[in-house]
Short mmCIF file of C-alpha atoms and ligand atoms in Angstrom, two decimals:
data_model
loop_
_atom_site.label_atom_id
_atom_site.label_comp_id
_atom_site.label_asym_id
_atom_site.label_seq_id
_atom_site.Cartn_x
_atom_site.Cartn_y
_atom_site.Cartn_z
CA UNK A 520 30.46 -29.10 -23.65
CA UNK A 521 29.72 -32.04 -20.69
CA UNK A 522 28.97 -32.59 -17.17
CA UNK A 523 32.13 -34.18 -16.04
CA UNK A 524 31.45 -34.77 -12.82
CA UNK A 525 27.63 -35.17 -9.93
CA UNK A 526 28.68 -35.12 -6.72
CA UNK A 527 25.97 -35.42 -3.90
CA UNK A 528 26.83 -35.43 -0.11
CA UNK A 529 23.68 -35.37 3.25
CA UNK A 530 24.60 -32.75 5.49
CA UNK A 531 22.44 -32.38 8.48
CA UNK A 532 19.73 -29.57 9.11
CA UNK A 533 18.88 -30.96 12.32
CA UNK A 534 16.87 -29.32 15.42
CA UNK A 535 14.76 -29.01 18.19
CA UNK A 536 11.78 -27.24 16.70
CA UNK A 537 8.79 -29.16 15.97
CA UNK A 538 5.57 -28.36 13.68
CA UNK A 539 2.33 -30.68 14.37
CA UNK A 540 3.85 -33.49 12.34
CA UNK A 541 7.18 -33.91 12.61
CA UNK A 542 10.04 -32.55 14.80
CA UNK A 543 13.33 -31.51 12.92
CA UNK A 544 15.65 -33.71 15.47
CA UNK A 545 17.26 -35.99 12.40
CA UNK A 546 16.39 -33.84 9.52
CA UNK A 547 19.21 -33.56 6.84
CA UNK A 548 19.56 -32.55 3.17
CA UNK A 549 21.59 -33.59 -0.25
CA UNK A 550 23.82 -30.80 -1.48
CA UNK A 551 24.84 -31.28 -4.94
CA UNK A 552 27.77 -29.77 -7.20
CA UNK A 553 27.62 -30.52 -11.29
CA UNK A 554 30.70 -30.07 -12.50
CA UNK A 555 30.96 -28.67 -16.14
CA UNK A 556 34.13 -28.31 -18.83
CA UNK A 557 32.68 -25.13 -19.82
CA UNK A 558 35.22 -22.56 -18.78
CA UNK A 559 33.96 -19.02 -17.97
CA UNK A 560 35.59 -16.25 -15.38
CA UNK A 561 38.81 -18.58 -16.17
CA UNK A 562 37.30 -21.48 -13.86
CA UNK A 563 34.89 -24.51 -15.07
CA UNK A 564 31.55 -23.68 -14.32
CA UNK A 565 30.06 -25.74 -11.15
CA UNK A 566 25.95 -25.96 -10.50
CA UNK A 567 24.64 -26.12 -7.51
CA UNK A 568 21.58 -27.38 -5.67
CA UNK A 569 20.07 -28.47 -2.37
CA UNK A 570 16.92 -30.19 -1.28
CA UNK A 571 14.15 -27.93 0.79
CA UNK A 572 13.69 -28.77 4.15
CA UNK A 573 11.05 -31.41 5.50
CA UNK A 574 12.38 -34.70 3.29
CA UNK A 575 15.55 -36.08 4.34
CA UNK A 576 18.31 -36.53 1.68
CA UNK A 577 17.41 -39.12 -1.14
CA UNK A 578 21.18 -40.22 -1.31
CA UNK A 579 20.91 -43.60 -2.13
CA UNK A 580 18.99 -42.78 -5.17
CA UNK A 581 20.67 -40.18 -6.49
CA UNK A 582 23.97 -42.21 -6.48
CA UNK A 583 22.46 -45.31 -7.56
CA UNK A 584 20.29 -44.15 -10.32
CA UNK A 585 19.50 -40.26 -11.04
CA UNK A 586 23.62 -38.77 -11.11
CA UNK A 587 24.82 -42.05 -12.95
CA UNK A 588 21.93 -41.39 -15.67
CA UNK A 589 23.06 -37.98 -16.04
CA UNK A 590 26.46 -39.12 -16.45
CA UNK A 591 25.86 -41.66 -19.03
CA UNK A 592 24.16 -39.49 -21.01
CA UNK A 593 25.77 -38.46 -24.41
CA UNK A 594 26.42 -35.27 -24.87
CA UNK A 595 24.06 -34.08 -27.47
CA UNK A 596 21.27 -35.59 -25.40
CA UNK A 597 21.64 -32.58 -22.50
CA UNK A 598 22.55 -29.71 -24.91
CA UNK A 599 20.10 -27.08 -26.06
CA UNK A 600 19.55 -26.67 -30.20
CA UNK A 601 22.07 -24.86 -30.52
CA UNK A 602 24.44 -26.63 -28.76
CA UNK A 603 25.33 -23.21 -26.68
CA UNK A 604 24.09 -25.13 -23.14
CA UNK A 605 22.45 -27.46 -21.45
CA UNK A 606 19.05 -28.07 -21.84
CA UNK A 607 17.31 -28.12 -18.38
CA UNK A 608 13.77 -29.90 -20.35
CA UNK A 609 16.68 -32.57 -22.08
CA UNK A 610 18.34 -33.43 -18.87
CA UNK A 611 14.70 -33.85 -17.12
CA UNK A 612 14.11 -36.62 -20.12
CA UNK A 613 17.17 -38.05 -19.37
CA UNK A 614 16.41 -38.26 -15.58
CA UNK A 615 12.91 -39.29 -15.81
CA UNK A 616 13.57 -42.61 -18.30
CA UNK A 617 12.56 -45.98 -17.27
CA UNK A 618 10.44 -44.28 -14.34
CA UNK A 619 6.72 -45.37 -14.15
CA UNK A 620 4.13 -42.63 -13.94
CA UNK A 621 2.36 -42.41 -10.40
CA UNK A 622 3.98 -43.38 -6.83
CA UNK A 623 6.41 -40.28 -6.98
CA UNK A 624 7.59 -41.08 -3.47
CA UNK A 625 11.54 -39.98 -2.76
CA UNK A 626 12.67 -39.36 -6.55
CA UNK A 627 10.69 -35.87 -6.93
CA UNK A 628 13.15 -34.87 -4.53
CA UNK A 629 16.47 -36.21 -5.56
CA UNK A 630 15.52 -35.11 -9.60
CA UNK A 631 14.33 -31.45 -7.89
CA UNK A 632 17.75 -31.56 -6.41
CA UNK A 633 19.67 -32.14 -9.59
CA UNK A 634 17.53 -29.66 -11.57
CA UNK A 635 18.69 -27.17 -9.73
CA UNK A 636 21.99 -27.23 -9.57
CA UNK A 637 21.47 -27.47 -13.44
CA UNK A 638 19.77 -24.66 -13.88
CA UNK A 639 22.34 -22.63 -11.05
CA UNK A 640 25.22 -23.93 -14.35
CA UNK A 641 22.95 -22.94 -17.16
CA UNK A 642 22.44 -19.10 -15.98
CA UNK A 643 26.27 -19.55 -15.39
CA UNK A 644 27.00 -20.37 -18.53
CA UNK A 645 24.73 -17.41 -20.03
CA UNK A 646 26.72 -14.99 -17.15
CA UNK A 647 23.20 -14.41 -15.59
CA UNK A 648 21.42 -14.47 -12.73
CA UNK A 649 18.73 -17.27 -13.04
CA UNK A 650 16.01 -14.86 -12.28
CA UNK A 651 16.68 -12.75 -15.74
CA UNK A 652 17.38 -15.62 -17.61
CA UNK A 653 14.09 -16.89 -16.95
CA UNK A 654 12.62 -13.76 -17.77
CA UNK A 655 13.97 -13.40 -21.03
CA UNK A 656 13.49 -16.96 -22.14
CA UNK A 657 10.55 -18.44 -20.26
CA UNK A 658 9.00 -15.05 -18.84
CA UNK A 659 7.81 -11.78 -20.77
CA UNK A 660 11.62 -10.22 -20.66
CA UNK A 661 10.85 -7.92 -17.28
CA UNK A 662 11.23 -8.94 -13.67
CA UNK A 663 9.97 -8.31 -10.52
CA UNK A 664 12.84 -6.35 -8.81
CA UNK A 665 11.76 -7.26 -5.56
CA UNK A 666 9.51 -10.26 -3.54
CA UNK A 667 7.49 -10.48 -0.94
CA UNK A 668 8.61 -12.34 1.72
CA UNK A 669 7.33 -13.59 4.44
CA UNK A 670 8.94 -15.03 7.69
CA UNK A 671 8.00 -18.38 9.00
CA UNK A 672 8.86 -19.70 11.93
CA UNK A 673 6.33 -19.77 15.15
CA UNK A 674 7.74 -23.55 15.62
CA UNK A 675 7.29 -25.48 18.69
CA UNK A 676 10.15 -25.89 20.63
CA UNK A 677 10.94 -27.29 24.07
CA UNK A 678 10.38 -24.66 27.03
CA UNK A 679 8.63 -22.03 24.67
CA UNK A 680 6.13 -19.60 26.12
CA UNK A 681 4.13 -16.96 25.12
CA UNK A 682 6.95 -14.23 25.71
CA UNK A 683 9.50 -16.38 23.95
CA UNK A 684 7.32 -16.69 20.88
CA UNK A 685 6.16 -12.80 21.15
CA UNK A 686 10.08 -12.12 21.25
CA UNK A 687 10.56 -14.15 17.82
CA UNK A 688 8.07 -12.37 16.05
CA UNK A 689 9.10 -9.11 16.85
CA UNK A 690 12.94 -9.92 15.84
CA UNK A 691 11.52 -10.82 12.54
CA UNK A 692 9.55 -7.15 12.39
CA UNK A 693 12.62 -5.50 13.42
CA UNK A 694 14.45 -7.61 9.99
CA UNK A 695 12.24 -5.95 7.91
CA UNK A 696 9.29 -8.46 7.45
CA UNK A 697 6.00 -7.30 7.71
CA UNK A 698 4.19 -10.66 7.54
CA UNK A 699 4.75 -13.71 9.76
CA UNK A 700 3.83 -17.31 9.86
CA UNK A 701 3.44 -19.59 12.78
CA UNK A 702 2.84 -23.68 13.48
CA UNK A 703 -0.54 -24.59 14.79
CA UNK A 704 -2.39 -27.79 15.83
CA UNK A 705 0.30 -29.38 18.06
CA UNK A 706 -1.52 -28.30 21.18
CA UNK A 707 -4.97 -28.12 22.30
CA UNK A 708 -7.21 -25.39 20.66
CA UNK A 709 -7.19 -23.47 23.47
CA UNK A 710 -3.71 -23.35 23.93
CA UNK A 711 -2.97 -22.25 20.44
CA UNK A 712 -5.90 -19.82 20.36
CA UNK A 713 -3.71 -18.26 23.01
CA UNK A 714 -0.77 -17.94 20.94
CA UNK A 715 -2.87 -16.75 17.96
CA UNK A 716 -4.06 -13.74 19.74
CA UNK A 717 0.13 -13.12 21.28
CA UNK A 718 1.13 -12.90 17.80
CA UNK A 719 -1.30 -10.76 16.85
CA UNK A 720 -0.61 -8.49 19.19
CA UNK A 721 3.13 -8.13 18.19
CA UNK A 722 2.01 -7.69 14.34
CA UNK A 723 -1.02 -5.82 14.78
CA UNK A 724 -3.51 -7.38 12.13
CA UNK A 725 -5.11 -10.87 11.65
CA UNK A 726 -3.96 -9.46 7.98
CA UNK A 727 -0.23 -10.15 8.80
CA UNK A 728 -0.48 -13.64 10.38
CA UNK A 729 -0.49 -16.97 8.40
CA UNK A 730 -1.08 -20.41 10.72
CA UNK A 731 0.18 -23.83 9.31
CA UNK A 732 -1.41 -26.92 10.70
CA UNK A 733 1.13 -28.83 8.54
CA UNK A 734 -1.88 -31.43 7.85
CA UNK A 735 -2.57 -32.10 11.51
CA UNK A 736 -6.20 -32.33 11.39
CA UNK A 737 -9.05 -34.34 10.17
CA UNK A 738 -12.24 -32.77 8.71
CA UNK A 739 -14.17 -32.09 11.93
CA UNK A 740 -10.88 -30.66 13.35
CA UNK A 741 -10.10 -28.45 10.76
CA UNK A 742 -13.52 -27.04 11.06
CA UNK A 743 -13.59 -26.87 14.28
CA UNK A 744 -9.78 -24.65 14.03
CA UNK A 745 -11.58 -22.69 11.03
CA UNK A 746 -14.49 -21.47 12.94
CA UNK A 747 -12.32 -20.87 15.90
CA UNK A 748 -9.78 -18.59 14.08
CA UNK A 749 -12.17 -16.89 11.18
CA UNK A 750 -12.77 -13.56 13.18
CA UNK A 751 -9.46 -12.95 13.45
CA UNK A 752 -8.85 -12.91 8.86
CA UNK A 753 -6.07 -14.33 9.01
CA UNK A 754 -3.69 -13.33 5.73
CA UNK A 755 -3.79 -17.64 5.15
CA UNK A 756 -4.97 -20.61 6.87
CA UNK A 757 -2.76 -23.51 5.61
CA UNK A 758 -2.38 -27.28 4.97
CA UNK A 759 -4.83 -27.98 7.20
CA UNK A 760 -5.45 -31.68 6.79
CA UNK A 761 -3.27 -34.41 5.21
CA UNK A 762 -2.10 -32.87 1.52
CA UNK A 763 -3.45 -35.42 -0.81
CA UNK A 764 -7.07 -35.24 0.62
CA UNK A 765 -8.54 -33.36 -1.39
CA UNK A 766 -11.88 -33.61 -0.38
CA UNK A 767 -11.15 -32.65 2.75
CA UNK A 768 -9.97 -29.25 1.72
CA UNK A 769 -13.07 -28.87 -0.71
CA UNK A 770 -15.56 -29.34 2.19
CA UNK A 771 -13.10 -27.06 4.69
CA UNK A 772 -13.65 -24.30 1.91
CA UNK A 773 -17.57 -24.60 2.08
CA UNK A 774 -17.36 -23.38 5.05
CA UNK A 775 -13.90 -21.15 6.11
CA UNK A 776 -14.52 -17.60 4.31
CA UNK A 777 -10.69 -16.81 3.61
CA UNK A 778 -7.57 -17.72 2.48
CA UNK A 779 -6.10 -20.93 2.53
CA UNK A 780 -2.76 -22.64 1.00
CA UNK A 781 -1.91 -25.59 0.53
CA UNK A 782 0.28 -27.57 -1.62
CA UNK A 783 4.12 -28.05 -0.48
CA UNK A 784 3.89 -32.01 0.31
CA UNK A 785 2.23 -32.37 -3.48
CA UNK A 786 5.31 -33.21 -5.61
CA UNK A 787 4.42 -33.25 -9.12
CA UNK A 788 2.16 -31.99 -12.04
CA UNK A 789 -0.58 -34.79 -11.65
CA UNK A 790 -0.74 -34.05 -8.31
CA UNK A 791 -1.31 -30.50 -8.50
CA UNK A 792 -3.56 -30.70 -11.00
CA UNK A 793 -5.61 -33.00 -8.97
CA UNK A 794 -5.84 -30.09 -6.31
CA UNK A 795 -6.90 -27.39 -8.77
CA UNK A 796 -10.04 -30.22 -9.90
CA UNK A 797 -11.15 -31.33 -6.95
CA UNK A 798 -10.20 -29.36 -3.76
CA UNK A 799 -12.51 -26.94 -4.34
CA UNK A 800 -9.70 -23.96 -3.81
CA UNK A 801 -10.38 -20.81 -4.98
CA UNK A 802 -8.06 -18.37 -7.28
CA UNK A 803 -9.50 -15.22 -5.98
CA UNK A 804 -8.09 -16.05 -2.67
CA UNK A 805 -6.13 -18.93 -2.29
CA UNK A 806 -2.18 -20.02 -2.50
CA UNK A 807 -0.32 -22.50 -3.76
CA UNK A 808 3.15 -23.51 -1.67
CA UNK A 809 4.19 -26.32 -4.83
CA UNK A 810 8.49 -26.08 -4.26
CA UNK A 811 10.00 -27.17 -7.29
CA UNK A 812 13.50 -28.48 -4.65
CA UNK A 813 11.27 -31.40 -3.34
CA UNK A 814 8.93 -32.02 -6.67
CA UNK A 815 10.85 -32.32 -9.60
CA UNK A 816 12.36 -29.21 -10.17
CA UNK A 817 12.04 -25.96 -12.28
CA UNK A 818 11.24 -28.06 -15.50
CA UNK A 819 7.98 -29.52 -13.67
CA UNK A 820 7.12 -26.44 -11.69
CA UNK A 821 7.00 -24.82 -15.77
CA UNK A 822 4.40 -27.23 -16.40
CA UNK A 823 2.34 -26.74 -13.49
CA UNK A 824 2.57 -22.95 -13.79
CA UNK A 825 0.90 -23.64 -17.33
CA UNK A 826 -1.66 -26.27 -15.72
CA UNK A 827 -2.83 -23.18 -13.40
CA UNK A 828 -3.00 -20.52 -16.21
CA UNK A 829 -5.12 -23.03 -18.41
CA UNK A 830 -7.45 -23.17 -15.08
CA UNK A 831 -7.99 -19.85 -14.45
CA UNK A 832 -5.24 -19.59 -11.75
CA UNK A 833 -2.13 -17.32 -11.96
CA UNK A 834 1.58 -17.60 -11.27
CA UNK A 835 0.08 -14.51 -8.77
CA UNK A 836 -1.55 -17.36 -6.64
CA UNK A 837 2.04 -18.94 -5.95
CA UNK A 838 4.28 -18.56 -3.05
CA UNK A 839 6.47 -21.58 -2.64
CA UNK A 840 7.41 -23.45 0.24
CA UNK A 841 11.03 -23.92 1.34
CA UNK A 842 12.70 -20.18 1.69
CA UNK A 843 15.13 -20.94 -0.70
CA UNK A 844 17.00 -18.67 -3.38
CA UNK A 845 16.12 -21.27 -6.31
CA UNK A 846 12.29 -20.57 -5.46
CA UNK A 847 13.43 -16.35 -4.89
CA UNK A 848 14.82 -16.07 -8.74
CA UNK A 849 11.51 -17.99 -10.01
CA UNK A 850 9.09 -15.39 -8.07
CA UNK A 851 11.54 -12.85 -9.49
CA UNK A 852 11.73 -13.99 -12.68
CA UNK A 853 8.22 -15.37 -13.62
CA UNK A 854 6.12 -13.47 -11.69
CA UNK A 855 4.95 -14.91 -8.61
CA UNK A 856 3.04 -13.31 -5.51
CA UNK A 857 6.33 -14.27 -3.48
CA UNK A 858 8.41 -16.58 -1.52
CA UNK A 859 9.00 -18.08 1.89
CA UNK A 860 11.63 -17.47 4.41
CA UNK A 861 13.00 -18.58 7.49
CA UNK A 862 15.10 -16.49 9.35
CA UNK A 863 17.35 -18.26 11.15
CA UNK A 864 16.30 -21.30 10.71
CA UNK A 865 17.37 -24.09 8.32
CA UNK A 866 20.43 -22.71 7.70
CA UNK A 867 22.87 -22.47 5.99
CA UNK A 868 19.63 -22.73 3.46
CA UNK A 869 16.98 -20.59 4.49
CA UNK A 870 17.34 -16.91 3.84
CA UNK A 871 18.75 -14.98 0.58
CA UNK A 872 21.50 -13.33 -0.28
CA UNK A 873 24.05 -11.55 2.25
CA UNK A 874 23.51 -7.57 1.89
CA UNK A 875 19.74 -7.60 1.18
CA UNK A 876 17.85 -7.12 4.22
CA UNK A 877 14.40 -7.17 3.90
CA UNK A 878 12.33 -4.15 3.88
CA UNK A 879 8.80 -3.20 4.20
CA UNK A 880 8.18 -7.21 3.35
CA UNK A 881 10.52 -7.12 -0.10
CA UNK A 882 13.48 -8.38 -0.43
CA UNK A 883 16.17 -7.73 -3.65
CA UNK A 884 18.21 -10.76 -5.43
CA UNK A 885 22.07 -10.07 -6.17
CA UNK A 886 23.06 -9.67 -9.44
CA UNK A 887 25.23 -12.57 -9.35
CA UNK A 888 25.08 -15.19 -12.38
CA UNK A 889 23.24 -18.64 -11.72
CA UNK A 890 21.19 -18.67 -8.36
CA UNK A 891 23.06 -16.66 -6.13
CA UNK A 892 24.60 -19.11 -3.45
CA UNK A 893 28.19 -17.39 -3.68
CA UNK A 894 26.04 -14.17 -2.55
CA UNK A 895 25.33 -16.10 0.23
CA UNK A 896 28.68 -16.86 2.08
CA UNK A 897 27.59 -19.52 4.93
CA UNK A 898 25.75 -21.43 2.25
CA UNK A 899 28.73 -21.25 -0.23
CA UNK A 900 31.25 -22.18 2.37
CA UNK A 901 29.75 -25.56 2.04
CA UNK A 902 28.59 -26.37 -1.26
CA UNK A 903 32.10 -25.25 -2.41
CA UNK A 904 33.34 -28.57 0.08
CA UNK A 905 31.44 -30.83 -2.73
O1 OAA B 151 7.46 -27.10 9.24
C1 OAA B 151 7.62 -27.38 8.06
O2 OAA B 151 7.67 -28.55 7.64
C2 OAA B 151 7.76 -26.27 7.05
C3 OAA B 151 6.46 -25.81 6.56
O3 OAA B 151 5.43 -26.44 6.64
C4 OAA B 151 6.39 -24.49 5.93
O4 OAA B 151 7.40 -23.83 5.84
O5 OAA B 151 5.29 -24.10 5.52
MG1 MG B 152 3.77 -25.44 5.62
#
């Protein structure tokens, strides 16, 4: 049993929209295909995975040093005990060697890349979808048949008024999502006090709104923006100020009285772990956004799931960032609140698989073995290019 072939290729995800940070006018992504000798269905069995949106492809380094260390790899070095499949935790090893600790910078993305299109092969192999097989091996053998989801979008985007934005929300109600997200802090507070209140008019309750300053502000800002928007209880108030200040967030949750989340720009277990001690976050109420495509993968996501539990958190207080099926089958399989989504947007990446609309807020996975991308026919017309 071998990997025979890692082939990576950036395709672009570009657009117009913008958050507070960054537009989307140059953003691309690696798609990668691992190519197996193990033969099942009569056809070799081919992983695949993709990087989330927000970081642009790490190409360069996973040709020059991530795929070729997978490739050079012997054999028994990937495989499981029993020699039945790979080993996801092996392969991780076998990534990770010869990198210093610290400074995670682009890898965390290129290795999250990689593990998933491992793990997409290894439920494959076992002729599962991923979602089961991590309930049976990593979870407590039952699943959650079907997520929450919630639709984020609410970008800004060139010529976009209050009617246009009032329009997009209610096209996401009529998909079936009873939650909705939107981008804040790229305007003046007035301005996006105004949209605040349109989209609460279109989805009735503070309760179904999150906001997303994508770590806009500084302290006195995000204040500011929390005192401004607590009336309305907002289901979260997120990433309010740059992701690896911690202390920032601790003294923003002296004083905002409800939800926050936080954590999709912190790409590994040190990382995290250094939110959970000193960002003064809060279990009963808070989220974490940690998506294993841009920090690490499934293997490292594992180990921060166990970093929460010994903390007094819960794989309850997780809802990843990225709106991608790999994150789906882990809220499915181990137990998470839910996932992210983005209608329309992103795509061929964002959304699930073809066939299961979203209702009521839920959405159901396919019973297809590995992640589900041949359920999801736009996004399998290209990865099957690689
Ligand atoms: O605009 C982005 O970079 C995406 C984002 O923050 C989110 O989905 O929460
Ligand atoms: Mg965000």
């Amino acid at each position: 049993m071998k990997i025979v072939d890692v082939v990576e290729r950036a395709v672009p995800i570009s657009s117009n929209i913008a958050n507070a940070f960054i537009d989307f006018s140059k953003m691309n992504a690696s798609i990668v295909a691992v190519k197996t000798d193990v033969i099942r269905n009569g056809k070799p069995v081919v992983g695949y995975g993709f990087n989330s949106n927000g970081r642009y492809a790490p190409s360069g380094i996973l040709r020059e040093r991530f795929i070729p260390r997978l490739l050079e790899a012997k054999s028994e070095d990937i495989l499981n005990e029993s020699g039945t499949n790979f080993s996801p935790e092996k392969i991780f090893d076998i990534l990770m060697a010869n990198e210093k600790p610290g400074g995670h910078g682009e890898r965390t993305v290129a290795v999250g890349t990689l593990d998933m299109a491992i793990w997409d092969a290894v439920a494959k192999i076992e002729e599962v979808p991923l979602y089961k097989l991590l309930a049976d091996q990593y979870g407590d053998g039952t699943i959650d048949e079907k997520v929450f989801v919630y639709a984020a979008g609410g970008y800004y985007f060139p010529g976009k008024g209050l009617p246009e934005l009032q329009d997009e929300m209610k096209s996401y109600l009529d998909m079936g999502y009873s939650k909705v997200k939107m981008k804040v802090g790229g305007v003046p507070l007035k301005e996006d006090l105004k949209r605040i209140e349109a989209v609460i008019n279109v989805v009735g309750t503070g309760q179904n709104l999150m906001v997303d300053v994508n770590g806009r502000f500084n302290l006195e800002e995000a204040i500011e923006f929390g005192n401004a928007i607590k009336d309305y209880h907002l289901f979260w108030y997120e990433e309010a100020g740059d992701p690896l200040d911690y202390q920032l967030q601790e003294e923003l949750s002296k004083v905002y009285p409800h939800a926050m989340a936080t954590g999709e720009n912190l790409f590994s277990l040190q990382d995290a772990t250094n939110l959970i001690r000193y960002a003064g976050m809060n279990p009963k109420t808070d989220f974490l956004q940690f998506d294993c495509a841009l920090s690490y993968g499934l293997v490292e996501y594992m180990k921060i799931l166990n970093m929460l539990e010994e903390n007094g958190w819960s794989s309850r207080n997780c809802i990843p960032h990225g709106g991608h099926q790999m994150s789906l089958n882990i809220a499915a399989g181990l137990k998470l609140y839910g996932n992210e989504s983005y209608p329309g947007i992103f795509q061929p990446f964002g959304g699930f698989a073809d066939g299961h609309a979203v209702e009521d807020g839920f959405v159901t996975l396919p019973d297809a073995p590995g992640i589900g991308v041949e359920a999801k026919e736009q996004l399998y017309d290209l990865l099957k290019t690689l």
